CSV table of C-alpha atoms in Angstrom, one decimal:
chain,number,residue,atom,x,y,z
A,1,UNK,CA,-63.3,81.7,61.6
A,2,UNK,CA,-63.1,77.7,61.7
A,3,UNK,CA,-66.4,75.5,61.6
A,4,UNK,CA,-65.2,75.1,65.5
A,5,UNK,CA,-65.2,78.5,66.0
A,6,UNK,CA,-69.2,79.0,64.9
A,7,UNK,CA,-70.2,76.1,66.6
A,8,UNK,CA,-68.6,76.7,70.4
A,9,UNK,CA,-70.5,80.2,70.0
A,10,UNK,CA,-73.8,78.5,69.3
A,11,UNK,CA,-73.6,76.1,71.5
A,12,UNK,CA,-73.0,78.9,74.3
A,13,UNK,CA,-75.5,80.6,72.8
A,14,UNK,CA,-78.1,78.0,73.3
A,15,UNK,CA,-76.2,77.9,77.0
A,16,UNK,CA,-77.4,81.3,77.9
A,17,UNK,CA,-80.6,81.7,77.1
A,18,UNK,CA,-81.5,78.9,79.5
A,19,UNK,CA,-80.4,81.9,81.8
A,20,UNK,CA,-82.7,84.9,80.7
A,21,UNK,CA,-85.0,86.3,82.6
A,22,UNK,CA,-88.6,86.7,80.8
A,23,UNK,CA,-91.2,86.4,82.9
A,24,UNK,CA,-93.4,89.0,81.2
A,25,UNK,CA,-92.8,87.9,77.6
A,26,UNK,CA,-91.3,84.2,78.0
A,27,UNK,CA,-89.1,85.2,74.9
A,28,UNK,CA,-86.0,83.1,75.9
A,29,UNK,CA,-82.7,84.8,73.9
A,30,UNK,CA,-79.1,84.2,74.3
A,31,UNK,CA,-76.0,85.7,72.8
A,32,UNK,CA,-72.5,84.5,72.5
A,33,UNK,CA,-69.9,86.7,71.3
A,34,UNK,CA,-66.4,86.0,69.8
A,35,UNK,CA,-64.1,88.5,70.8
A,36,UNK,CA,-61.0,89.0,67.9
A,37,UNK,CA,-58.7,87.8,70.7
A,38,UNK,CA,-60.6,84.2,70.8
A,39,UNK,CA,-62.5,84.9,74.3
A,40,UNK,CA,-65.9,84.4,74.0
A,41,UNK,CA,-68.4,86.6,76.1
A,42,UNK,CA,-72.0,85.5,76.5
A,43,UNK,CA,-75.2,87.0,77.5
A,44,UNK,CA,-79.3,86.1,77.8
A,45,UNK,CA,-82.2,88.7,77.8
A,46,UNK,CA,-83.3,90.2,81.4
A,47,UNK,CA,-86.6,91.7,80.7
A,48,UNK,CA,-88.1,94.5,83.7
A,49,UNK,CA,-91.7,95.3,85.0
A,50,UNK,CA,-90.9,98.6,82.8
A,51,UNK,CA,-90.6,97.5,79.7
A,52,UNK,CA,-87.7,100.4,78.4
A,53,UNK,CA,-85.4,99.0,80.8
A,54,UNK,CA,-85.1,95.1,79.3
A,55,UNK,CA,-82.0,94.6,77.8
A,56,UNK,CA,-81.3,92.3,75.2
A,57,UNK,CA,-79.1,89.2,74.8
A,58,UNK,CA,-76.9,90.7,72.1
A,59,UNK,CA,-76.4,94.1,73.8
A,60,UNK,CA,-75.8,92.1,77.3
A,61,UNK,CA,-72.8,90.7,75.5
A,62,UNK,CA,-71.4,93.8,74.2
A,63,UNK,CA,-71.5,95.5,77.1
A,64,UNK,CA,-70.1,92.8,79.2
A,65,UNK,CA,-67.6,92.4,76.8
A,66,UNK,CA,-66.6,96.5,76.2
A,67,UNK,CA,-66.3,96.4,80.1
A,68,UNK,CA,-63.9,93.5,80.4
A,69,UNK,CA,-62.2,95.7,77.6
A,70,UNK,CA,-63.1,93.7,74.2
A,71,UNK,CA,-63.7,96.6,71.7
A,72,UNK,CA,-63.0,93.9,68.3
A,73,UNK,CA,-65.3,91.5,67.4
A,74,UNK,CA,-65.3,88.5,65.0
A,75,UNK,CA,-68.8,87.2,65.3
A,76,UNK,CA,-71.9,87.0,67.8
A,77,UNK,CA,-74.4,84.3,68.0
A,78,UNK,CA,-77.9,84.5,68.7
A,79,UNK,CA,-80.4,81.7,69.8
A,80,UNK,CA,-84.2,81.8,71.0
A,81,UNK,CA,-86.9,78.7,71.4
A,82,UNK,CA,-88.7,79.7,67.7
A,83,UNK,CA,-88.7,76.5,66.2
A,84,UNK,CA,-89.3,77.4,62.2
A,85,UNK,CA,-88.1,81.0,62.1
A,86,UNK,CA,-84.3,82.1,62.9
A,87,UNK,CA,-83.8,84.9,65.6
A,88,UNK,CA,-83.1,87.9,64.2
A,89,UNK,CA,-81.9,91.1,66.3
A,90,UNK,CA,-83.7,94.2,66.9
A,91,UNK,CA,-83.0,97.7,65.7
A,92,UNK,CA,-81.6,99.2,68.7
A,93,UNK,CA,-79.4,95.9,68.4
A,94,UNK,CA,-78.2,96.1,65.1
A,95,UNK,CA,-77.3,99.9,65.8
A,96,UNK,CA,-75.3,98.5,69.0
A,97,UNK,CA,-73.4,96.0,66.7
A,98,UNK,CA,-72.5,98.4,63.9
A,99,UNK,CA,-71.4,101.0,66.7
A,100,UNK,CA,-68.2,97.9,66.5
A,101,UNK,CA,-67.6,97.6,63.2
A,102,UNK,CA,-69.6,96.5,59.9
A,103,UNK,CA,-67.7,93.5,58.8
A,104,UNK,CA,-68.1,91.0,61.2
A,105,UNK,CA,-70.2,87.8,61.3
A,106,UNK,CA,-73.9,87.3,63.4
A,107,UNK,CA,-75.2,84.2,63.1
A,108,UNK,CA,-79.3,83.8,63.6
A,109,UNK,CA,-80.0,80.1,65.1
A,110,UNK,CA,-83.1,77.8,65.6
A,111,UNK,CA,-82.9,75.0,68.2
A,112,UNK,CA,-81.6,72.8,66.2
A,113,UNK,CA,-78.2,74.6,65.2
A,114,UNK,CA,-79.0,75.6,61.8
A,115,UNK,CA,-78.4,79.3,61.2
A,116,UNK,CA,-78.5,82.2,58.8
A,117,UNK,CA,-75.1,83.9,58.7
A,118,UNK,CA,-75.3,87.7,57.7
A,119,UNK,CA,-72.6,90.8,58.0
A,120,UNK,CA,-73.6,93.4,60.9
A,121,UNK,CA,-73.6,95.9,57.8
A,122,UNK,CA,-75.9,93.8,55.7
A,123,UNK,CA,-78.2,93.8,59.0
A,124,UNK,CA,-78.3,97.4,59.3
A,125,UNK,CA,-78.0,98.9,55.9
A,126,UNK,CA,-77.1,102.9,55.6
A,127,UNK,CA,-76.4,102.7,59.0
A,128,UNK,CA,-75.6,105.6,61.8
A,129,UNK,CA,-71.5,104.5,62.2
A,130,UNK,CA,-69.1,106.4,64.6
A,131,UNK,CA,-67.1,107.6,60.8
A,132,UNK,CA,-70.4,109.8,60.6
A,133,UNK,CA,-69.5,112.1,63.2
A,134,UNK,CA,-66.7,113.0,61.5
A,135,UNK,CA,-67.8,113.8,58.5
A,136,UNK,CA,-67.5,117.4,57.0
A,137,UNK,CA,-70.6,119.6,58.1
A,138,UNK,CA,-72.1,122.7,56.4
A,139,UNK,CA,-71.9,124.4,60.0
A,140,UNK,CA,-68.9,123.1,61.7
A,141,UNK,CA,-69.4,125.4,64.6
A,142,UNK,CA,-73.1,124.3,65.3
């Protein structure tokens, strides 16, 4: 990935999460996501009365993205309005990512485009991958 690369996907980033919808928590996040073919697919939080049913920036870009048929990744980029503290993702996030691979990059912003740069396997360490359904059982016909 070139320095251009990581800097058009947080720049979108920052982009979309003037978009969210938060009016319960006013937790502003955005999400930009570099495909492996070099499209980039973005998304914001949209939060609901029910609580359950918010969705998160980071998963609104992978599933835009797996329905518009992007199934590689390079890298995902993540901004939110903390000032001193990067944003990190949540669990049912970093399952989502590793569900696409371990090895690829997300980058954790603060307003003022510094980041923290991490591998979706170092976020979610012992992970549950797809490879683990096909590992050998002790009662394969279970």
């Amino acid at each position: 990935m070139t320095d251009l690369d990581v800097q058009k996907i947080i720049q979108a980033s920052h982009e979309m999460k003037e978009k969210a919808y938060c009016p319960y928590s006013k937790f502003r996040v955005g999400a930009a996501l570099l495909c492996q073919d070099g499209t980039v697919i973005t998304g914001c939080n949209v939060e609901n009365a029910s609580y359950g049913l918010t969705i998160c920036a980071e998963r609104c870009a992978l599933t835009k993205a797996v329905s518009e048929g992007h199934r590689r990744f390079k890298a995902i980029a993540i901004s939110s309005d903390l000032k001193t503290s990067f944003i990190v993702p949540c669990g049912a996030c970093r399952q989502f990512m590793v569900e696409f691979g371990t090895d690829w990059n997300v980058y954790m912003t603060k307003p003022d485009d510094t980041y923290k740069l991490l591998k979706t396997g170092e976020l979610l360490p012992l992970s549950f991958v797809p490879e683990s359904l096909e590992e050998e059982r002790i009662n394969p016909k279970a």
